[in-house]
Amino acid sequence: MVVLKSVSPPTDGVRHEQAETSAILDGKGLGCGTLYVAETRLSWFDGTGMGFSLEYPTIGLHAISRDLGTYPQEHLYVMVNAKLNDENDAEMRENAEDEEDEDASDDDGGAGDDEEGVISEIRFVPSDKAALEPMFSAMCECQALHPDPDDEDSENDFEGEEYDVEEAEHGRGDIPSFYTCEEGLSSLNSEGEATLSRLEGMLARSVAQQFHMAGVRTDNTGGDFEDGMDVEGGSAEAGQFEDADADVDHW
Amino acid sequence: MSTCPSDSRPTLRTIVENSLVVLLQGLHGQVTTVDLRDESTARGRVVNVDAYMNVRLADVLFRDRRGRVSRLEDLFITGRNVRYVHIPDNLDITDTIEKQLGKISRMRNYETKNPQSQPKTCKICT
C-alpha cells in the first residue's frame, strides 16, 4: 500500500507538464493529478498536493501503450526497478542487495536478485491522448541525461587514435586494397602495365587536387561513399572513362 | 588521440567509437529483439540507439517476464536494462561497424573544416 507524501513539484527544468493525468501504480489507482517530466526527476501530484517522485536511474523503461486489449486506456507505461516503499519517503530506493551482489559477483549473475527483481509498474493516463507523444519524448530526453553511473566502460580512458575514415580508405602508402605483390605485377601483359600506370597517374593527380581545393570539402559528406572511392571534382571522373571502349575487350 | 573535454569525461563520440554501441547504431530502421535484464523481451523497429545504449523501438511486441504479451507503440529502454540486442542474421557486422565509423569520422572532418557551421548536436551520437 502506498502512502503519498507531500513533496514539492520540481520548478526547474520541467520539460513537460501534463494536467488531468491519472496515475495507476501496480494496479492501484491513485487518482487524477498532474505529471511533471523534469530533468531531475519524474513527479506526479494529485489535486491535494500529495504525490511521488521517481529518479530516472530507477526507471527501466517507458512506453506508449495504445493496445486497448492489454489495458482499456491509452497511456504512458513506466517500469521502475524499485519498489515504492511507504516506510521511506516517496523517493525510490534501489534494492540494496542488488548493489552488494554486483560487487561480489558478475553483473549478469546477481544471485537471482535481478531476475526476481523488485519492479513497479506505473501507468499515466492523460485525458488528452494526443499528449502521450510529447510526454514520451520528454521522458526520453530526460532519461538520456542520466546515464548509468555504474557503467565502467564509459569511464575508461580510451586509448588509441580516433578513427579517421580518410586515413583508413586512402592510407598513406599502405593501401590494403592495392595489389602490390611482385608476382601479380609480373603477370601483367604490356597493356595491363599501361593501364596500371595510367590509373596510378590519375590517382596521383586526383589526390594532388584534393589539397588544392580551398579548405571546404565538396558536398559529398553525406552517405554517398559506399564503395570507399572518394573522387574529388568532375575532371577525374570524366577522365576515367575517356578510353574505356579501348579496354573493353581486356577486362 | 582521444578527445576528452576538460572535465575528463569522454565525449559521446569517443564512447561510441570505442564500443560496440556503434554496431547497434547501425541497426536503425531494422526490426530486432532486445532482451532486458529482467528477462522480458521487446521486438520492434530500432528508432535510435544512443551512446549509453538507451534503445528506442517502435511498433513493439513486448513480452514481460511473466510471459504476458502486449503491443507498445513507442518504447524506450534504459541502457542499463539491456541484456542482449539480437543482431539480425542478414546483417554484415564488420561492414556495418565500418560504415558507422565512417559516418562519424566524416562528420568530424566536416566539423573540423567548417567550424562556423558546426551543428549544435551530433545526431548520430546523441
Short mmCIF file of C-alpha atoms in Angstrom, two decimals:
data_model
loop_
_atom_site.label_atom_id
_atom_site.label_comp_id
_atom_site.label_asym_id
_atom_site.label_seq_id
_atom_site.Cartn_x
_atom_site.Cartn_y
_atom_site.Cartn_z
CA MET A 1 0.00 0.00 0.00
CA VAL A 2 1.36 3.38 -0.95
CA VAL A 3 1.20 6.42 1.19
CA LEU A 4 1.54 9.56 -0.83
CA LYS A 5 3.80 12.15 0.64
CA SER A 6 3.71 15.86 0.27
CA VAL A 7 6.66 16.60 -1.96
CA SER A 8 7.03 19.82 -3.83
CA PRO A 9 6.85 19.67 -7.60
CA PRO A 10 10.05 20.50 -9.47
CA THR A 11 10.32 24.07 -10.65
CA ASP A 12 13.42 23.93 -12.81
CA GLY A 13 13.99 22.05 -15.99
CA VAL A 14 10.41 20.90 -16.46
CA ARG A 15 10.39 19.56 -19.99
CA HIS A 16 6.73 18.65 -19.98
CA GLU A 17 3.78 19.16 -17.68
CA GLN A 18 0.54 17.30 -18.18
CA ALA A 19 -2.52 18.04 -16.14
CA GLU A 20 -5.58 15.80 -15.88
CA THR A 21 -3.43 12.73 -15.74
CA SER A 22 -4.38 9.70 -13.71
CA ALA A 23 -1.74 7.53 -12.13
CA ILE A 24 -2.08 3.81 -11.56
CA LEU A 25 0.65 2.20 -9.51
CA ASP A 26 0.88 -1.59 -9.65
CA GLY A 27 -2.76 -1.73 -10.49
CA LYS A 28 -3.89 0.65 -7.81
CA GLY A 29 -5.42 3.91 -8.95
CA LEU A 30 -4.07 6.97 -7.19
CA GLY A 31 -6.50 9.44 -8.66
CA CYS A 32 -6.15 12.30 -11.06
CA GLY A 33 -3.35 14.82 -10.96
CA THR A 34 -0.50 16.45 -12.86
CA LEU A 35 2.58 14.77 -14.26
CA TYR A 36 5.84 16.71 -14.31
CA VAL A 37 8.59 15.46 -16.57
CA ALA A 38 11.57 17.36 -15.24
CA GLU A 39 15.24 16.95 -15.92
CA THR A 40 15.96 15.94 -12.34
CA ARG A 41 13.08 13.61 -11.67
CA LEU A 42 9.67 12.44 -12.77
CA SER A 43 6.89 13.60 -10.46
CA TRP A 44 3.17 13.29 -10.14
CA PHE A 45 0.85 15.17 -7.80
CA ASP A 46 -2.85 14.80 -7.20
CA GLY A 47 -5.28 17.60 -6.60
CA THR A 48 -4.46 17.82 -2.89
CA GLY A 49 -0.73 18.27 -3.45
CA MET A 50 0.25 14.77 -2.45
CA GLY A 51 2.35 12.79 -4.85
CA PHE A 52 5.51 10.88 -5.56
CA SER A 53 8.75 11.29 -7.43
CA LEU A 54 10.82 8.88 -9.44
CA GLU A 55 14.54 9.13 -10.05
CA TYR A 56 15.49 8.43 -13.65
CA PRO A 57 18.23 5.90 -12.82
CA THR A 58 15.50 3.72 -11.33
CA ILE A 59 13.34 3.80 -14.44
CA GLY A 60 13.94 0.72 -16.56
CA LEU A 61 11.78 1.64 -19.49
CA HIS A 62 8.86 3.74 -20.57
CA ALA A 63 6.48 3.33 -23.45
CA ILE A 64 3.32 4.49 -25.14
CA SER A 65 0.63 1.85 -24.98
CA ARG A 66 -2.33 2.10 -27.32
CA ASP A 67 -3.18 -1.57 -27.04
CA LEU A 68 -6.67 -1.46 -25.55
CA GLY A 69 -6.71 -5.22 -25.27
CA THR A 70 -3.99 -5.06 -22.64
CA TYR A 71 -5.26 -2.01 -20.82
CA PRO A 72 -8.51 -0.23 -21.59
CA GLN A 73 -6.97 3.22 -21.87
CA GLU A 74 -4.12 4.62 -23.94
CA HIS A 75 -1.40 5.54 -21.51
CA LEU A 76 2.25 6.09 -20.75
CA TYR A 77 3.71 2.98 -19.18
CA VAL A 78 6.71 3.24 -16.87
CA MET A 79 8.60 0.32 -15.39
CA VAL A 80 10.60 1.14 -12.28
CA ASN A 81 13.40 -1.06 -10.94
CA ALA A 82 12.43 -0.46 -7.36
CA LYS A 83 9.53 -0.74 -5.04
CA LEU A 84 7.55 2.22 -3.80
CA ASN A 85 8.09 1.91 -0.09
CA ASP A 86 5.78 3.76 2.23
CA GLU A 87 8.13 3.45 5.17
CA ASN A 88 10.67 5.65 3.49
CA ASP A 89 9.91 8.89 1.75
CA ALA A 90 8.41 8.71 -1.66
CA GLU A 91 11.94 8.60 -3.10
CA MET A 92 12.67 5.32 -4.79
CA ARG A 93 15.02 3.02 -3.00
CA GLU A 94 17.03 0.56 -5.07
CA ASN A 95 17.21 -2.98 -3.82
CA ALA A 96 20.30 -2.71 -1.60
CA GLU A 97 21.27 -6.34 -2.23
CA ASP A 98 21.43 -5.59 -5.91
CA GLU A 99 24.42 -3.34 -5.47
CA GLU A 100 26.19 -5.56 -2.98
CA ASP A 101 25.90 -8.52 -5.27
CA GLU A 102 27.32 -6.59 -8.15
CA ASP A 103 30.48 -6.05 -6.20
CA ALA A 104 30.84 -9.69 -5.32
CA SER A 105 29.75 -11.40 -8.49
CA ASP A 106 29.30 -10.82 -12.18
CA ASP A 107 26.89 -8.22 -13.36
CA ASP A 108 24.65 -10.74 -15.02
CA GLY A 109 24.54 -13.07 -12.02
CA GLY A 110 23.25 -11.17 -9.11
CA ALA A 111 22.30 -14.41 -7.36
CA GLY A 112 18.89 -14.26 -8.90
CA ASP A 113 18.04 -10.92 -7.39
CA ASP A 114 17.79 -9.28 -10.76
CA GLU A 115 15.58 -11.96 -12.18
CA GLU A 116 13.16 -11.82 -9.29
CA GLY A 117 13.53 -8.09 -9.34
CA VAL A 118 11.64 -5.52 -7.47
CA ILE A 119 9.59 -3.88 -10.13
CA SER A 120 6.83 -1.37 -10.04
CA GLU A 121 4.60 -0.63 -12.97
CA ILE A 122 3.06 2.78 -13.30
CA ARG A 123 0.54 3.88 -15.89
CA PHE A 124 -0.03 7.56 -16.51
CA VAL A 125 -3.34 8.10 -18.26
CA PRO A 126 -3.77 11.63 -19.60
CA SER A 127 -7.22 12.80 -20.54
CA ASP A 128 -5.65 14.22 -23.70
CA LYS A 129 -4.37 11.20 -25.59
CA ALA A 130 -2.52 13.38 -28.04
CA ALA A 131 -0.23 14.34 -25.18
CA LEU A 132 1.23 10.85 -24.98
CA GLU A 133 3.87 11.54 -27.60
CA PRO A 134 5.27 14.72 -26.05
CA MET A 135 5.16 13.04 -22.63
CA PHE A 136 7.09 10.10 -24.03
CA SER A 137 9.62 12.27 -25.86
CA ALA A 138 10.21 14.44 -22.82
CA MET A 139 10.94 11.35 -20.78
CA CYS A 140 13.36 10.08 -23.43
CA GLU A 141 15.25 13.34 -23.28
CA CYS A 142 15.42 13.38 -19.51
CA GLN A 143 16.37 9.72 -19.31
CA ALA A 144 19.32 10.39 -21.59
CA LEU A 145 20.54 12.98 -19.10
CA HIS A 146 21.02 10.26 -16.52
CA PRO A 147 23.41 7.66 -17.88
CA ASP A 148 24.23 4.70 -15.74
CA PRO A 149 26.91 5.75 -13.24
CA ASP A 150 27.85 2.12 -12.65
CA ASP A 151 28.81 1.61 -16.25
CA GLU A 152 32.58 1.34 -16.08
CA ASP A 153 33.01 1.21 -19.83
CA SER A 154 32.02 4.80 -20.24
CA GLU A 155 34.53 5.94 -17.68
CA ASN A 156 37.60 4.27 -19.11
CA ASP A 157 40.27 6.34 -20.72
CA PHE A 158 40.04 5.48 -24.33
CA GLU A 159 43.43 4.95 -25.78
CA GLY A 160 44.31 4.92 -29.38
CA GLU A 161 43.63 7.35 -32.11
CA GLU A 162 40.33 8.48 -33.38
CA TYR A 163 39.14 6.52 -36.34
CA ASP A 164 39.75 8.51 -39.46
CA VAL A 165 37.92 7.17 -42.44
CA GLU A 166 40.08 9.16 -44.86
CA GLU A 167 43.16 7.52 -43.47
CA ALA A 168 41.56 4.14 -43.48
CA GLU A 169 40.41 4.36 -47.07
CA HIS A 170 43.28 6.17 -48.76
CA GLY A 171 46.08 5.29 -46.46
CA ARG A 172 49.46 6.95 -46.70
CA GLY A 173 51.15 4.48 -48.90
CA ASP A 174 49.85 1.30 -47.35
CA ILE A 175 46.64 0.91 -49.24
CA PRO A 176 45.43 -2.59 -48.46
CA SER A 177 43.16 -2.74 -51.48
CA PHE A 178 46.04 -2.18 -53.90
CA TYR A 179 47.64 -5.25 -55.24
CA THR A 180 51.36 -4.70 -54.90
CA CYS A 181 52.55 -8.26 -54.87
CA GLU A 182 55.55 -8.82 -57.06
CA GLU A 183 54.04 -11.89 -58.62
CA GLY A 184 50.88 -10.02 -59.55
CA LEU A 185 52.81 -7.22 -61.19
CA SER A 186 54.94 -9.56 -63.18
CA SER A 187 51.91 -11.33 -64.59
CA LEU A 188 50.62 -8.18 -66.28
CA ASN A 189 50.94 -8.03 -70.03
CA SER A 190 52.09 -4.85 -71.71
CA GLU A 191 48.57 -3.45 -71.97
CA GLY A 192 47.95 -4.31 -68.34
CA GLU A 193 51.05 -2.44 -67.35
CA ALA A 194 49.97 0.56 -69.43
CA THR A 195 46.57 0.54 -67.76
CA LEU A 196 48.16 0.27 -64.36
CA SER A 197 50.46 3.21 -64.88
CA ARG A 198 47.61 5.26 -66.35
CA LEU A 199 45.40 4.57 -63.34
CA GLU A 200 48.22 5.29 -60.92
CA GLY A 201 48.85 8.58 -62.65
CA MET A 202 45.19 9.52 -62.45
CA LEU A 203 45.11 8.64 -58.78
CA ALA A 204 48.16 10.71 -58.06
CA ARG A 205 46.61 13.67 -59.88
CA SER A 206 43.27 13.37 -58.07
CA VAL A 207 44.98 13.11 -54.68
CA ALA A 208 47.01 16.22 -55.52
CA GLN A 209 43.79 18.00 -56.49
CA GLN A 210 42.30 17.40 -53.03
CA PHE A 211 44.91 19.54 -51.36
CA HIS A 212 44.49 22.35 -53.82
CA MET A 213 40.82 22.72 -53.19
CA ALA A 214 40.26 25.63 -50.86
CA GLY A 215 39.56 24.21 -47.45
CA VAL A 216 35.98 23.19 -47.98
CA ARG A 217 35.34 19.63 -48.97
CA THR A 218 32.77 19.07 -51.62
CA ASP A 219 29.24 18.48 -50.57
CA ASN A 220 29.66 14.75 -50.72
CA THR A 221 29.87 14.45 -46.97
CA GLY A 222 26.65 12.54 -46.82
CA GLY A 223 26.40 8.82 -47.01
CA ASP A 224 27.47 8.55 -50.61
CA PHE A 225 30.79 6.82 -50.18
CA GLU A 226 29.51 3.33 -50.04
CA ASP A 227 32.27 1.98 -52.22
CA GLY A 228 35.03 3.81 -50.44
CA MET A 229 36.18 5.73 -53.52
CA ASP A 230 36.49 9.39 -52.72
CA VAL A 231 36.61 11.14 -56.07
CA GLU A 232 37.03 14.89 -55.95
CA GLY A 233 35.88 17.17 -58.74
CA GLY A 234 34.44 16.29 -62.09
CA SER A 235 37.57 16.09 -64.18
CA ALA A 236 38.81 12.90 -62.64
CA GLU A 237 35.53 11.19 -63.28
CA ALA A 238 35.33 12.37 -66.86
CA GLY A 239 38.89 11.31 -67.50
CA GLN A 240 38.34 7.84 -66.19
CA PHE A 241 36.13 6.74 -68.98
CA GLU A 242 37.58 8.55 -71.95
CA ASP A 243 39.18 5.50 -73.46
CA ALA A 244 37.01 2.93 -71.79
CA ASP A 245 35.96 1.48 -75.12
CA ALA A 246 39.54 0.59 -75.95
CA ASP A 247 39.85 -1.55 -72.87
CA VAL A 248 36.54 -3.29 -73.02
CA ASP A 249 37.91 -6.43 -74.52
CA HIS A 250 40.60 -6.79 -71.93
CA TRP A 251 38.59 -6.86 -68.73
CA MET B 1 44.43 10.80 -29.51
CA SER B 2 41.07 10.55 -27.85
CA THR B 3 39.18 13.72 -27.40
CA CYS B 4 38.40 14.46 -23.78
CA PRO B 5 36.83 17.68 -22.59
CA SER B 6 38.23 19.49 -19.62
CA ASP B 7 36.03 17.62 -17.18
CA SER B 8 37.90 14.47 -18.21
CA ARG B 9 34.76 12.62 -19.17
CA PRO B 10 34.97 11.05 -22.62
CA THR B 11 32.84 12.62 -25.30
CA LEU B 12 29.85 10.73 -26.57
CA ARG B 13 31.66 10.26 -29.84
CA THR B 14 34.62 8.69 -28.09
CA ILE B 15 32.31 6.33 -26.27
CA VAL B 16 30.60 5.35 -29.49
CA GLU B 17 33.79 4.84 -31.45
CA ASN B 18 35.32 2.70 -28.75
CA SER B 19 32.45 0.37 -28.00
CA LEU B 20 30.09 -1.87 -29.86
CA VAL B 21 27.32 0.67 -29.44
CA VAL B 22 28.46 1.76 -32.87
CA LEU B 23 27.20 -1.58 -34.17
CA LEU B 24 23.80 -1.04 -32.57
CA GLN B 25 23.57 2.37 -34.16
CA GLY B 26 23.87 0.64 -37.49
CA LEU B 27 20.59 -1.10 -36.77
CA HIS B 28 18.44 1.99 -37.24
CA GLY B 29 15.33 1.03 -39.14
CA GLN B 30 15.76 -2.68 -38.64
CA VAL B 31 13.48 -4.93 -36.64
CA THR B 32 15.20 -6.71 -33.83
CA THR B 33 14.66 -8.20 -30.39
CA VAL B 34 16.07 -6.73 -27.21
CA ASP B 35 16.32 -8.90 -24.12
CA LEU B 36 16.10 -6.99 -20.89
CA ARG B 37 17.83 -7.74 -17.63
CA ASP B 38 14.60 -8.84 -16.04
CA GLU B 39 14.16 -11.37 -18.86
CA SER B 40 11.37 -9.55 -20.58
CA THR B 41 11.84 -9.07 -24.31
CA ALA B 42 10.91 -6.39 -26.76
CA ARG B 43 10.75 -6.87 -30.50
CA GLY B 44 10.35 -3.85 -32.72
CA ARG B 45 11.91 -1.46 -35.19
CA VAL B 46 15.01 0.33 -33.98
CA VAL B 47 14.38 4.05 -33.93
CA ASN B 48 17.52 5.11 -32.12
CA VAL B 49 20.39 3.85 -30.01
CA ASP B 50 22.47 6.40 -28.15
CA ALA B 51 25.96 6.27 -26.70
CA TYR B 52 24.62 4.95 -23.40
CA MET B 53 22.89 2.09 -25.19
CA ASN B 54 19.46 3.53 -24.48
CA VAL B 55 17.33 1.84 -27.13
CA ARG B 56 14.20 3.30 -28.67
CA LEU B 57 11.94 0.92 -30.56
CA ALA B 58 8.69 1.43 -32.46
CA ASP B 59 5.77 -0.92 -33.11
CA VAL B 60 6.87 -3.23 -30.36
CA LEU B 61 5.74 -6.65 -29.27
CA PHE B 62 6.62 -6.73 -25.58
CA ARG B 63 6.70 -9.91 -23.58
CA ASP B 64 7.10 -9.28 -19.90
CA ARG B 65 8.95 -11.62 -17.57
CA ARG B 66 5.72 -13.41 -16.78
CA GLY B 67 5.16 -14.11 -20.45
CA ARG B 68 2.32 -11.66 -20.93
CA VAL B 69 2.39 -10.08 -24.35
CA SER B 70 1.36 -6.56 -25.23
CA ARG B 71 1.89 -4.12 -28.05
CA LEU B 72 3.61 -0.84 -27.44
CA GLU B 73 3.66 1.92 -29.99
CA ASP B 74 6.89 3.50 -28.80
CA LEU B 75 9.32 2.06 -26.29
CA PHE B 76 12.42 3.49 -24.65
CA ILE B 77 14.66 1.03 -22.83
CA THR B 78 17.28 2.42 -20.48
CA GLY B 79 20.74 1.21 -21.46
CA ARG B 80 21.36 -0.26 -18.05
CA ASN B 81 18.45 -2.61 -18.52
CA VAL B 82 19.59 -4.05 -21.79
CA ARG B 83 20.96 -7.56 -21.58
CA TYR B 84 21.10 -8.55 -25.24
CA VAL B 85 20.38 -6.94 -28.53
CA HIS B 86 19.81 -9.53 -31.21
CA ILE B 87 21.65 -8.73 -34.39
CA PRO B 88 19.65 -9.71 -37.48
CA ASP B 89 21.18 -12.71 -39.25
CA ASN B 90 21.40 -10.93 -42.56
CA LEU B 91 23.47 -8.10 -41.17
CA ASP B 92 27.16 -7.92 -42.01
CA ILE B 93 28.59 -6.88 -38.68
CA THR B 94 32.03 -5.75 -39.81
CA ASP B 95 30.61 -3.82 -42.71
CA THR B 96 28.05 -2.10 -40.50
CA ILE B 97 30.66 -1.07 -37.97
CA GLU B 98 32.96 0.32 -40.65
CA LYS B 99 30.17 2.29 -42.23
CA GLN B 100 29.07 3.77 -38.92
CA LEU B 101 32.62 4.73 -38.00
CA GLY B 102 32.97 6.26 -41.43
CA LYS B 103 29.91 8.43 -40.94
CA ILE B 104 31.16 9.63 -37.58
CA SER B 105 34.61 10.32 -38.92
CA ARG B 106 33.31 12.26 -41.91
CA MET B 107 31.15 14.35 -39.67
CA ARG B 108 34.17 15.13 -37.55
CA ASN B 109 36.22 16.01 -40.62
CA TYR B 110 33.43 18.24 -41.83
CA GLU B 111 33.18 19.98 -38.49
CA THR B 112 36.92 20.47 -38.32
CA LYS B 113 36.99 22.15 -41.70
CA ASN B 114 33.78 24.12 -41.16
CA PRO B 115 33.81 25.26 -37.55
CA GLN B 116 31.45 28.17 -38.15
CA SER B 117 28.74 25.93 -39.47
CA GLN B 118 29.11 23.20 -36.89
CA PRO B 119 25.78 21.67 -35.97
CA LYS B 120 24.82 22.12 -32.37
CA THR B 121 24.04 18.48 -31.78
CA CYS B 122 25.53 15.41 -33.35
CA LYS B 123 22.50 13.43 -34.39
CA ILE B 124 24.45 10.22 -34.55
CA CYS B 125 25.95 10.41 -31.12
CA THR B 126 23.12 11.95 -29.16
#
